[in-house]
Short mmCIF file of C-alpha atoms in Angstrom, two decimals:
data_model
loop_
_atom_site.label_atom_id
_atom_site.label_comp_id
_atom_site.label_asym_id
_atom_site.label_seq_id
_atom_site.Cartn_x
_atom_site.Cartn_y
_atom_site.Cartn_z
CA UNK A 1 89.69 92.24 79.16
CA UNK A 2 91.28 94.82 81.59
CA UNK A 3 94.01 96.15 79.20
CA UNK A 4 90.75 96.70 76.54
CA UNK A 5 89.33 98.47 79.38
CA UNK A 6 91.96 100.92 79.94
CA UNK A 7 92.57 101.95 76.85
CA UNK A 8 88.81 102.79 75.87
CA UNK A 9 89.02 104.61 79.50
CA UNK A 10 88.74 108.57 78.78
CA UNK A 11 89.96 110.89 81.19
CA UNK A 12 86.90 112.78 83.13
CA UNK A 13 87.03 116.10 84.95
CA UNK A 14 88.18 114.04 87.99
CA UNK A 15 91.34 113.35 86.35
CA UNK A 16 92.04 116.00 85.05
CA UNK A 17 91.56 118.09 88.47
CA UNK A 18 94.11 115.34 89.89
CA UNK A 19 96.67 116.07 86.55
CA UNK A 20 95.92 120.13 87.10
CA UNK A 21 96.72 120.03 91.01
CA UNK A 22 100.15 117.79 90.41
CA UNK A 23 101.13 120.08 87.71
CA UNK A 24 100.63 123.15 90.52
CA UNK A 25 102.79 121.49 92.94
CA UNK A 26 105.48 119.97 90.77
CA UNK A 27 105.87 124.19 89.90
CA UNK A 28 104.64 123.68 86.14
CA UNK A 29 102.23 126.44 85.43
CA UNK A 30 102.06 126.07 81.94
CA UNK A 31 101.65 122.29 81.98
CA UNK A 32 99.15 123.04 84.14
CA UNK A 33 97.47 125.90 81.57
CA UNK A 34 97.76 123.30 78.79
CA UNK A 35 95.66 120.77 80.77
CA UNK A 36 92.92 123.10 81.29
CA UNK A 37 92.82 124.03 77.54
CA UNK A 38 92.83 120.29 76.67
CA UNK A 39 90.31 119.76 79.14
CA UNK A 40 87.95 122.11 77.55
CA UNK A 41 88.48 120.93 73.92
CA UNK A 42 87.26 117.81 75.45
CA UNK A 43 83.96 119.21 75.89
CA UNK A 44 84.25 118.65 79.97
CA UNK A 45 83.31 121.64 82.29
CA UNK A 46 86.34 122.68 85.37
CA UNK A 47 84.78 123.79 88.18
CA UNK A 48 86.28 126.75 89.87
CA UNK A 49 88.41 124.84 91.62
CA UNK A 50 90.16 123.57 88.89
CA UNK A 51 90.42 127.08 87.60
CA UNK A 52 91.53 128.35 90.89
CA UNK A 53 94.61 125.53 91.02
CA UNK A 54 95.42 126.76 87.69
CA UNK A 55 95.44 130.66 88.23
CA UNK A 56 97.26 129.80 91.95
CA UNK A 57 100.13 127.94 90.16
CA UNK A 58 100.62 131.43 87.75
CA UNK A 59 100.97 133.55 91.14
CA UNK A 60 103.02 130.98 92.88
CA UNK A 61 106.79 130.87 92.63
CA UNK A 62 109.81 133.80 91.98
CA UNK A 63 108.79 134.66 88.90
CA UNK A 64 104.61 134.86 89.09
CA UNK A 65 103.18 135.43 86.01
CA UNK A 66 99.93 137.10 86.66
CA UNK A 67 99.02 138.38 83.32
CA UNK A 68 98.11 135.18 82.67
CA UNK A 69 96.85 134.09 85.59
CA UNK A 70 94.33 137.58 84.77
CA UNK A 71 93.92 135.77 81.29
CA UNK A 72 92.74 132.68 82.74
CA UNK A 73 89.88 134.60 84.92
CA UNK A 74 88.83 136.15 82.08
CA UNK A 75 88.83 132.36 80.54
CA UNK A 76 87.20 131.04 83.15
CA UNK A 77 84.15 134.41 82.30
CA UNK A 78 84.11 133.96 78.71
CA UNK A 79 80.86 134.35 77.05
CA UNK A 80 82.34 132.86 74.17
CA UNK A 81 82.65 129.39 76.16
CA UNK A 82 79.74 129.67 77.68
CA UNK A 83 77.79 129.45 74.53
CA UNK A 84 80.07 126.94 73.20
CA UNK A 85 79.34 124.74 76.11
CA UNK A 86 75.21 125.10 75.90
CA UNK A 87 75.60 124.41 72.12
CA UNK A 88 77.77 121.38 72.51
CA UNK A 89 80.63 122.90 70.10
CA UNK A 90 84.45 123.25 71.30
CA UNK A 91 85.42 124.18 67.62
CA UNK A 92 86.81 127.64 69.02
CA UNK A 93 90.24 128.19 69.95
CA UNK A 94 89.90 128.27 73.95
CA UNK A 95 92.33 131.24 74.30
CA UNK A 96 89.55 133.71 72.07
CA UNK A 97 87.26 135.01 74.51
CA UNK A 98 85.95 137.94 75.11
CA UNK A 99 87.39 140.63 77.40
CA UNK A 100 84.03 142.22 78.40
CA UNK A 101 81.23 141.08 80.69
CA UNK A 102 77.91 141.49 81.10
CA UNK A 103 76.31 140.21 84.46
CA UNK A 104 73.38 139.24 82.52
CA UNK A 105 74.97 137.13 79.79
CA UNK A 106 75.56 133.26 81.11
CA UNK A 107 79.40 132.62 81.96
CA UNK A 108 81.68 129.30 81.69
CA UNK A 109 82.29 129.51 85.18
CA UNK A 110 81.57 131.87 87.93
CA UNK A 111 84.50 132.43 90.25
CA UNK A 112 84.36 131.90 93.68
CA UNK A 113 85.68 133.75 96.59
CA UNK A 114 88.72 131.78 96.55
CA UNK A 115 89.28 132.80 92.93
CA UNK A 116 89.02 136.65 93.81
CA UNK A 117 91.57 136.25 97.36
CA UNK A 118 94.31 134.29 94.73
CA UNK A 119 94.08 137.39 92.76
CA UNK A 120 94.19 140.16 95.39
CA UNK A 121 96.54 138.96 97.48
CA UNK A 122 99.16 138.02 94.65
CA UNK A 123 98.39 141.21 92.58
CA UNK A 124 98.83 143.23 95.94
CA UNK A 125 102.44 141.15 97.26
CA UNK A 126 103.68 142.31 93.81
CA UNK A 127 102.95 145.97 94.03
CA UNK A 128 100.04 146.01 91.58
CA UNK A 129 97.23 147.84 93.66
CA UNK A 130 95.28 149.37 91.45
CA UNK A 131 94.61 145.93 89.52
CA UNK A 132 93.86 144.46 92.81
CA UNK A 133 91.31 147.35 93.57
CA UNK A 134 89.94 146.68 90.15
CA UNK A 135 89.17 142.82 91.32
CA UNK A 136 87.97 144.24 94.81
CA UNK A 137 85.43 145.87 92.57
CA UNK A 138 84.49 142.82 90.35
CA UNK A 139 84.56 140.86 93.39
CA UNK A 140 81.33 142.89 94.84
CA UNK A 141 79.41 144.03 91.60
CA UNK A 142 79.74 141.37 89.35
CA UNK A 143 79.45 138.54 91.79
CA UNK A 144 77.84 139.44 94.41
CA UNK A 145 80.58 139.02 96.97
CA UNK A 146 81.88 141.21 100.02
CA UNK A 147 85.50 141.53 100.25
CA UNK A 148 87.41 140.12 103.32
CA UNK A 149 88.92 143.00 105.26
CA UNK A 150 92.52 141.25 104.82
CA UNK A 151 92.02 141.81 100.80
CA UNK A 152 91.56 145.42 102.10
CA UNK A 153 94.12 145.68 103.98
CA UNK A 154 96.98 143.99 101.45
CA UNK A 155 95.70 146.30 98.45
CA UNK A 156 95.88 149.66 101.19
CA UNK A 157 99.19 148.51 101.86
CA UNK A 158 100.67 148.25 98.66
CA UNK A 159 98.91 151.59 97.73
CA UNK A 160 101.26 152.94 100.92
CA UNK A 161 104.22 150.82 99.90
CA UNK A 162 104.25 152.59 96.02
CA UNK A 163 104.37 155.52 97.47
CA UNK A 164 100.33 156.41 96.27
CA UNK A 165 98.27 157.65 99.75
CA UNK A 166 95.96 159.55 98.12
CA UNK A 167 94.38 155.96 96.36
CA UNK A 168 95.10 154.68 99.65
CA UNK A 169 93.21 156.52 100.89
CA UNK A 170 90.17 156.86 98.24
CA UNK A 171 90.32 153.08 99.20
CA UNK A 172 89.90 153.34 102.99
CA UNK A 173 86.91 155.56 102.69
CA UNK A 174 85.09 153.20 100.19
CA UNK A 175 85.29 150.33 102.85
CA UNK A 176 82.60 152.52 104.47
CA UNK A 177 80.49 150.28 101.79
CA UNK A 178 80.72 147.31 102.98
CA UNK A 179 80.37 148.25 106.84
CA UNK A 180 84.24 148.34 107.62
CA UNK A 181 85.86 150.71 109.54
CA UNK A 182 89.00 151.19 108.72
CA UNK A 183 90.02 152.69 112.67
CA UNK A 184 88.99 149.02 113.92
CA UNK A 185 91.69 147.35 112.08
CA UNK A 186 95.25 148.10 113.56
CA UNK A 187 97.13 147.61 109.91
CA UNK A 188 94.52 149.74 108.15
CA UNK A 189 94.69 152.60 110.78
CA UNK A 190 98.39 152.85 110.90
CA UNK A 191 98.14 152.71 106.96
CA UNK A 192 96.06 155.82 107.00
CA UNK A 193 98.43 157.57 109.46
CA UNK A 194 101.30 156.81 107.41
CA UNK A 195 99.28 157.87 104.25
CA UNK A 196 98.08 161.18 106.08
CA UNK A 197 101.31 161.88 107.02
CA UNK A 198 103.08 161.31 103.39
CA UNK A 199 99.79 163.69 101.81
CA UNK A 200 101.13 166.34 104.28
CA UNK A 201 104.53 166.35 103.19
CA UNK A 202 103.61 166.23 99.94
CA UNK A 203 101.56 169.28 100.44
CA UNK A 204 103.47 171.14 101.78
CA UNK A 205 106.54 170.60 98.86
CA UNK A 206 103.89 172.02 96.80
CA UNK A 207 103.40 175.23 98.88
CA UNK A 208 107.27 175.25 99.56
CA UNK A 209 107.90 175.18 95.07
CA UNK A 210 104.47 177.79 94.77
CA UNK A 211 105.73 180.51 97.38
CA UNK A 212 109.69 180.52 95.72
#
């Protein structure tokens, strides 16, 4: 009968994308973490979707917590469950995976470019620039993706904000990479004049301390 039916019924990576998002918007990060886990032990496969609405609700709120939103990209990388999920074994705990990457050994789940703009943006809001650079970086080597100028733009910014121009600056100059100019974008070019500006002051405390 129907009530047979719905408790044989097993939750599928449908429902637990639809459990993941409510957990996101009802502000419960780590119900939301716990899901994905579960999910896994299941032996079903997120998507990066379901990743992303997991790392999002870890950057969302007063109190982001982006170490573990970092931990859960690195999840959603893991060699570890990568093999596990071509051998048909979830035996392993899912939090054990491995911290290094090799862009020739299969991953769990590549990220998307939605995954890498969660990151940079939130990393870069909360004053952590050189972490976001260090995504900017993964974001174009290790998948194959070119950066948005805006990610640009919020990690220069919080390099200026922290009082660092000389990485702002370092950062500016690599955009050359990808074909941006950073004297086309408004925000960028007043960036580098403020960052120009604070490298000359600087310099010239220096020579100030050197000649007394």
């Amino acid at each position: 009968n129907d009530e047979e039916e719905e408790e044989e019924m097993q939750p599928n990576e449908i429902i637990y994308g639809a459990a993941i998002s409510c957990c996101r918007k009802a502000r419960q990060p780590d119900r939301a973490f716990l899901l994905l886990r579960r999910m896994i032990k299941d032996g079903l496969f997120p998507n990066a979707a379901t990743f992303n609405t997991v790392i999002l609700a870890h950057t969302e709120g007063k109190k982001p917590n982006l170490d573990q939103a970092i931990l859960i990209y690195r999840l959603m990388k893991s060699q570890k469950l990568a093999a596990a999920s071509s051998s048909g074994s979830t035996s392993f705990p899912p939090s054990s995976f491995s911290t290094e990457f090799n862009t020739t050994t299969p991953i769990f789940c590549k990220p998307n470019r939605q995954t890498y703009n969660i990151l940079i943006q939130s990393l870069s809001s909360n004053r952590r620039p050189e972490e976001a650079e260090l995504f900017l970086r993964k974001m174009r080597l290790e998948d194959g993706f070119v950066p948005d100028v805006d990610l640009y733009t919020v990690t220069v910014t919080a390099y200026e904000r922290n009082g660092q121009p000389m990485k702002a600056l370092r950062l500016m100059e690599s955009m050359r990479e990808d074909g941006y100019d950073f004297y086309e974008a408004k925000v960028l070019n007043e960036a580098f004049k403020k960052a120009v500006k604070l490298v000359n002051v600087v310099g010239r405390g220096f020579s100030s301390k050197a000649s007394n």
